[in-house]
Coordinates of C-alpha atoms and ligand atoms in Angstrom, one line a residue:
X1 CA -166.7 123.7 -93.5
X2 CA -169.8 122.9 -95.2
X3 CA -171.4 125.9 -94.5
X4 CA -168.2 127.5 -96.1
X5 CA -168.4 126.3 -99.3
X6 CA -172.1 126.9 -100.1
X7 CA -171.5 130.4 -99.2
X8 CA -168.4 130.3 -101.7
X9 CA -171.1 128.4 -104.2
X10 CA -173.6 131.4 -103.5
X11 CA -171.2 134.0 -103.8
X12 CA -169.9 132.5 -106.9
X13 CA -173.4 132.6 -108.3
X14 CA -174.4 136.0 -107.3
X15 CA -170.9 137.3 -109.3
X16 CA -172.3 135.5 -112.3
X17 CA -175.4 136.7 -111.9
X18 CA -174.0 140.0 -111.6
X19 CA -172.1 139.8 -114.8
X20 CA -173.4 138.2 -117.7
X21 CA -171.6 137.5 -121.0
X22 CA -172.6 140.3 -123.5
X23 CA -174.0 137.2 -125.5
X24 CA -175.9 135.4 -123.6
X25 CA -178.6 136.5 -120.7
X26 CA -178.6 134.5 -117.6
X27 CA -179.5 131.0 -117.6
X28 CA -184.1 131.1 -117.0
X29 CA -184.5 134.7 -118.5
X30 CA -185.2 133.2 -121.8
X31 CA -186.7 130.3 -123.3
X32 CA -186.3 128.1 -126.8
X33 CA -188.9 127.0 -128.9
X34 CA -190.2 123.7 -128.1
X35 CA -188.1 121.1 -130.1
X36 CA -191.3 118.3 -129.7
X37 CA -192.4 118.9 -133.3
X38 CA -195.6 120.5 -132.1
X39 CA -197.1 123.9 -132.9
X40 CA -198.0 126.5 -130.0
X41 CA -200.6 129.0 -131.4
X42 CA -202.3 131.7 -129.0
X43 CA -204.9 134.1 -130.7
X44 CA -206.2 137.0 -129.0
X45 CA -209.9 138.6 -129.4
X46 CA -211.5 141.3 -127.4
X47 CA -214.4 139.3 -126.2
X48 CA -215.0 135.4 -125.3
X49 CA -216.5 134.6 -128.7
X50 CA -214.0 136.6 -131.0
X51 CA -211.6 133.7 -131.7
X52 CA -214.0 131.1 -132.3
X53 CA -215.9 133.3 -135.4
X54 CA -212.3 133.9 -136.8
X55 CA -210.3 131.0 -136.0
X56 CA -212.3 128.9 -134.6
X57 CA -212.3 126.1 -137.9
X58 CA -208.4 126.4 -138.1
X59 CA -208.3 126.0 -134.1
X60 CA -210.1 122.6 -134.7
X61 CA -207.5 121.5 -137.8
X62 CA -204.9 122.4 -135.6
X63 CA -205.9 120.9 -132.9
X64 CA -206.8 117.6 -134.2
X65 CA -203.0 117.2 -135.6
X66 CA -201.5 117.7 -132.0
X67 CA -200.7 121.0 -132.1
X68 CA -201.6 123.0 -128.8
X69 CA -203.9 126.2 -129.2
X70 CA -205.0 128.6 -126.4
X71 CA -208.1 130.8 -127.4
X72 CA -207.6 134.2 -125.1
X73 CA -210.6 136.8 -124.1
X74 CA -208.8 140.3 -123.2
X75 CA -212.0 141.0 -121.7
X76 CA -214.1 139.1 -119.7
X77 CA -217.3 140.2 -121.3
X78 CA -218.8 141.5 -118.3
X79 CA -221.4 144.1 -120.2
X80 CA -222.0 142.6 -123.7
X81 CA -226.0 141.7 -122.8
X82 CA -229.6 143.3 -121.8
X83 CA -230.7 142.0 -118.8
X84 CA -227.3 141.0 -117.5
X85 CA -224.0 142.4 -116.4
X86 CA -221.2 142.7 -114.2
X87 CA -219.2 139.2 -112.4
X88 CA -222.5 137.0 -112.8
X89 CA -222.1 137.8 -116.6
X90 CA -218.3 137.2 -116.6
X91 CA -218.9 133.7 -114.7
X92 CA -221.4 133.1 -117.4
X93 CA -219.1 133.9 -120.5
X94 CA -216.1 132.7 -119.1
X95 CA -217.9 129.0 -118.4
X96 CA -219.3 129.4 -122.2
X97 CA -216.2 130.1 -123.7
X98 CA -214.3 127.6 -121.3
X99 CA -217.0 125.0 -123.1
X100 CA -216.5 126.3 -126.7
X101 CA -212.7 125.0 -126.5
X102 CA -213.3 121.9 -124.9
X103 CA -215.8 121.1 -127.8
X104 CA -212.8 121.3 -130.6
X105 CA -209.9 120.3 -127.9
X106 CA -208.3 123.6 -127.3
X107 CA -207.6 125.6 -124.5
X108 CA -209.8 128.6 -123.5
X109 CA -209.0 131.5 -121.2
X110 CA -210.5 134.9 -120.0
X111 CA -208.7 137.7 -118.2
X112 CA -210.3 139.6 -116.1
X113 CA -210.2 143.1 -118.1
X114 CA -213.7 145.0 -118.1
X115 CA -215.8 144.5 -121.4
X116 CA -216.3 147.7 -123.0
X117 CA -213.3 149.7 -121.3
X118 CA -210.2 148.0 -122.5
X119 CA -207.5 150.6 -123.5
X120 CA -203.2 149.7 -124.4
X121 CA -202.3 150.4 -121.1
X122 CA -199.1 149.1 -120.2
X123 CA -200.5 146.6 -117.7
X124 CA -202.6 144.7 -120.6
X125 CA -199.6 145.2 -122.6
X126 CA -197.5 143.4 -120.0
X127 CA -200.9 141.3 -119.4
X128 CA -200.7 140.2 -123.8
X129 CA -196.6 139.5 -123.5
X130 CA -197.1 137.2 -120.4
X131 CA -199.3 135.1 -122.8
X132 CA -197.3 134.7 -125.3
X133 CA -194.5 134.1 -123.6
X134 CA -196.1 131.3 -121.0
X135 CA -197.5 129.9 -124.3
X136 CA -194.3 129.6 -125.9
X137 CA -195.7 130.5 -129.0
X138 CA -195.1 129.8 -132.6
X139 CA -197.7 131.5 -134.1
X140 CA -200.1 134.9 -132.9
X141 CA -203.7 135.7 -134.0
X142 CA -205.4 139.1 -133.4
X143 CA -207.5 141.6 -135.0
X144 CA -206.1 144.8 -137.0
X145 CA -206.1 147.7 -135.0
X146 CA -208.8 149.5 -136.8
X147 CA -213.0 148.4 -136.1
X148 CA -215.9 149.6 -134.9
X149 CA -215.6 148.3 -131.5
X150 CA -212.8 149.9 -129.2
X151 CA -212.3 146.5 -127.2
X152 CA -211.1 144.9 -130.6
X153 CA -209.4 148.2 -131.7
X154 CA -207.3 147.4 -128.4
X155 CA -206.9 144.0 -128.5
X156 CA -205.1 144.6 -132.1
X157 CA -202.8 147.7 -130.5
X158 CA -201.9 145.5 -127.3
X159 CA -200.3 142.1 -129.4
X160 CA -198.7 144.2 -132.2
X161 CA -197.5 146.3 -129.1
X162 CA -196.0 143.0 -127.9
X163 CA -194.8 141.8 -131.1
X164 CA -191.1 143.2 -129.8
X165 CA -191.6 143.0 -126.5
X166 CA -191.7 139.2 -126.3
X167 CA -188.3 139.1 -126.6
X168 CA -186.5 141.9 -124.3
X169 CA -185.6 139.9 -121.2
X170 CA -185.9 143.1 -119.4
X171 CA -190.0 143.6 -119.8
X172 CA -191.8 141.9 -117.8
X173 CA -189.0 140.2 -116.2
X174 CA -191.0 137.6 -114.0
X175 CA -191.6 135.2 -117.3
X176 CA -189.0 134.2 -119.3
X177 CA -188.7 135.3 -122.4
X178 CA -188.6 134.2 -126.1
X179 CA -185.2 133.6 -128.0
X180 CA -187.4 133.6 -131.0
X181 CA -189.9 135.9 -132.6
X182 CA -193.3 134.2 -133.1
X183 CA -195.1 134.9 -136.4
X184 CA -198.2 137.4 -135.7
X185 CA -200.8 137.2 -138.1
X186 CA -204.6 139.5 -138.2
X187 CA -207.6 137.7 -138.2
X188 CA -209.8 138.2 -141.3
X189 CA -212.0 141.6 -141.2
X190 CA -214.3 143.7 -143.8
X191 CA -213.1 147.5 -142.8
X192 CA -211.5 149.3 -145.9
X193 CA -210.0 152.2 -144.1
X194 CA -207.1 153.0 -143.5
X195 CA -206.7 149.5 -145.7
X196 CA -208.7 146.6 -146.8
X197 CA -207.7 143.4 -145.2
X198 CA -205.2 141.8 -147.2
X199 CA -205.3 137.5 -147.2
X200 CA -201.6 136.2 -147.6
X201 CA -203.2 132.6 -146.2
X202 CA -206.2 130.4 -146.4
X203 CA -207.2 127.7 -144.4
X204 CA -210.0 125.3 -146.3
X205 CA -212.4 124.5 -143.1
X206 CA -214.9 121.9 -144.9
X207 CA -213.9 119.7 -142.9
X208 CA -214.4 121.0 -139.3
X209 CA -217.3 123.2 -139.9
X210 CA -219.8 121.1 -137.8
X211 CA -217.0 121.3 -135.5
X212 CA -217.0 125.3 -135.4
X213 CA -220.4 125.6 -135.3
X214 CA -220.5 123.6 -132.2
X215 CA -217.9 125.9 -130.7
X216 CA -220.3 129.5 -131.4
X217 CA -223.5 127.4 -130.2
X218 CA -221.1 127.4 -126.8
X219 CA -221.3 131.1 -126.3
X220 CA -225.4 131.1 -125.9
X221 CA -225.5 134.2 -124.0
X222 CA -224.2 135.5 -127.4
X223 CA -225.2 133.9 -130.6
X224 CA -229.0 133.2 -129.0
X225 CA -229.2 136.3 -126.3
X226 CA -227.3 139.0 -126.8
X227 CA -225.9 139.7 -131.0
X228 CA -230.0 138.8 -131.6
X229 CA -231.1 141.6 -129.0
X230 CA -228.8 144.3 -130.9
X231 CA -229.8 143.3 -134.7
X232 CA -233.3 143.6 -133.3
X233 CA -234.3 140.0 -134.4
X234 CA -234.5 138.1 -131.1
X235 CA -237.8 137.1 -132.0
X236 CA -237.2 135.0 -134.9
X237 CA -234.3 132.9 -132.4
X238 CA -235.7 129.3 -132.7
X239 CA -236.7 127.8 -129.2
X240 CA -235.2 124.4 -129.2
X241 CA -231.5 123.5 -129.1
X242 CA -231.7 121.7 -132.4
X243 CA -233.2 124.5 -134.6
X244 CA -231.6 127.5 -133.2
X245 CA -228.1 125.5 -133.7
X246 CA -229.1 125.0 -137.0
X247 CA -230.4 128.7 -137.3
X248 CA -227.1 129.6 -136.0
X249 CA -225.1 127.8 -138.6
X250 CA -227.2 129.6 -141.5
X251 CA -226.7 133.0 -140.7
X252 CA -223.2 132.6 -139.4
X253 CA -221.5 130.9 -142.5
X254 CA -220.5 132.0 -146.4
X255 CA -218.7 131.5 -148.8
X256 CA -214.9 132.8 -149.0
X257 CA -214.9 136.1 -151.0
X258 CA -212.4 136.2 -154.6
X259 CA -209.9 137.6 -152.8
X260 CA -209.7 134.9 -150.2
X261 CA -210.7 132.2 -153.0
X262 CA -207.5 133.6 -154.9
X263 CA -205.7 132.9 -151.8
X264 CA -207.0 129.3 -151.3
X265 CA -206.0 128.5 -154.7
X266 CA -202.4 129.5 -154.2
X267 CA -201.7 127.4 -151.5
X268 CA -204.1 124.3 -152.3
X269 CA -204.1 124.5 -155.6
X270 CA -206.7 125.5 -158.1
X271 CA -208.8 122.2 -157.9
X272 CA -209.2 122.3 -153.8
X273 CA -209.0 125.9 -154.1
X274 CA -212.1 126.1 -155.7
X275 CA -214.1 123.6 -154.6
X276 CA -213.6 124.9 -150.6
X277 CA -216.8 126.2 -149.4
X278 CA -215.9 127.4 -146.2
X279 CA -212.6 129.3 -145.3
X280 CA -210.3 130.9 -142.9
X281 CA -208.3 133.6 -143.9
X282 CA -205.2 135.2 -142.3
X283 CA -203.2 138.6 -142.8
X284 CA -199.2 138.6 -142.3
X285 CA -198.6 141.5 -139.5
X286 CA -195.1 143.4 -140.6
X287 CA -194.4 143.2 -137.3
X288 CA -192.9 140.1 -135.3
X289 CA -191.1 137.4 -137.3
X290 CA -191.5 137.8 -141.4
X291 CA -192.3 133.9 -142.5
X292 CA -190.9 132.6 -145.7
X293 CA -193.2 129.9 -147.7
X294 CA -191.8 127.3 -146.1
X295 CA -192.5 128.6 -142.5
X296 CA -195.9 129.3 -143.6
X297 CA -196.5 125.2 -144.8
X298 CA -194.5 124.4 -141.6
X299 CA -197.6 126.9 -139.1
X300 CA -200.7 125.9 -141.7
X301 CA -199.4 122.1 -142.4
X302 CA -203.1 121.8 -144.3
X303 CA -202.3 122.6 -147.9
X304 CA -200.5 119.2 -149.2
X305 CA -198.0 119.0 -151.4
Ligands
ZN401 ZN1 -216.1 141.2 -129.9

């Protein structure tokens, strides 16, 4: 009798499964946003150091309110030295980068995509949606889709290519997706063609810029080994920990351009605006959810007011 009626149960279950309402898709096919007040932001970047030189101040501000942020490699920067390469390098770059986060409290992940070869097939694309999806995410970060480098050229196809897709149960079927469209945003660049980087936001990074400095001094194989090598100044990398951090933190800071300045003022005000020495600065992408103002203050709760 028993057995009867949990094969009625299961056949009852397999008929609803077989027809869903045309409103709703079947219960654990999508997901809500989370509803605990806290922000989930995932930004993407070709190689493990990418995030941390864009984002890597706002990543700190972020996560010192709460919110949870996931820093992903697309690559696991297997060939980006000269005198190493292959899976000892990834072990390497993957432990740097897995260090980087833990310095400002953020998580920090590499997939295992070869450095230098990354193209939008549809297995990274599915690869990029998983993310975002397991992630939950409120807000995206990326690059734009055109730079020098074909892993970050990539890396901004692949997350505008799943700007949509995170929310078509039917794509990548084995995570649940999202009911609602995160925001996607592009990470501040200097290319002018096909069009100059436009700042809609500014985040004011005073504050944490020890803090991001202490995330690139992370990635050593990088900032010490590697990016030195290429500009053909390895030489003049200080010796001890001390002075090449501080090296580090001279040639790897600025001050925000007028256009991002103009930006900062907007949202902080002209007095903050203009005294911020160090900044962050964010592009809207027209793809993805379009924010309003308020949206914005609710993603970047840093501006006051
Ligand atoms: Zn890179």
């Amino acid at each position: 009798m028993q057995k009867l009626a949990r094969l009625a149960a299961l056949v009852s279950l397999v008929l609803c499964a077989a027809s869903p309402s045309a409103q709703q898709p079947p219960p654990g096919r999508t997901q809500a946003p989370s509803t605990d007040g806290k922000l989930n932001i995932i930004a993407f970047g070709a190689h493990p150091d990418d995030c941390d030189q864009r984002a890597g101040g706002s990543a700190a501000k972020w996560a010192a309110l709460g919110h949870r942020v996931r820093f992903v490699s697309v690559t696991n920067g297997d060939a980006g030295h000269q005198t190493e390469g292959g899976g000892a390098l990834a072990a390497r770059r993957r432990a740097e980068a897995r260090e980087a986060g833990r310095r400002i409290g953020i998580e920090y992940i590499t997939l295992d995509n070869h450095d230098g070869e990354l193209l939008p097939t549809l297995k990274a694309r599915e690869e990029i949606i998983r993310q975002i999806r397991q992630w939950n995410a409120d807000l995206v970060l990326a690059p734009r889709p055109n730079d020098y480098h074909p892993d970050h050229r990539y890396t901004g196809v692949l997350v505008q290519d799943a700007a949509y897709m995170v929310v078509v149960p039917n794509i990548a079927p084995d995570t649940p997706s999202l009911r609602r469209n995160p925001v996607f945003m592009y990470f501040q660049d200097g290319f002018q063609r096909p069009n100059p980087f436009r700042p809609d936001v500014a985040v004011a990074i005073d504050d944490v810029i020890e803090k991001k400095i202490d995330m690139l001094d992370a990635h050593v194989s990088q900032f010490y080994e590697w990016l030195p090598w290429v500009a053909g100044n390895l030489a003049t990398v200080p010796k001890g920990a001390a002075e090449r951090r501080q090296w580090l933190a001279k040639s790897r800071t600025g001050q925000p351009s007028p256009a991002v300045r103009e930006v900062l003022n907007k949202w902080y005000g002209p007095e903050k605006g203009n005294a911020a020495r160090h900044a962050e600065a964010f592009e809207i992408c027209e793809y993805g959810a379009r924010p309003n103002e308020a949206t914005i203050r609710r993603l970047f709760p840093f501006f006051g007011g």
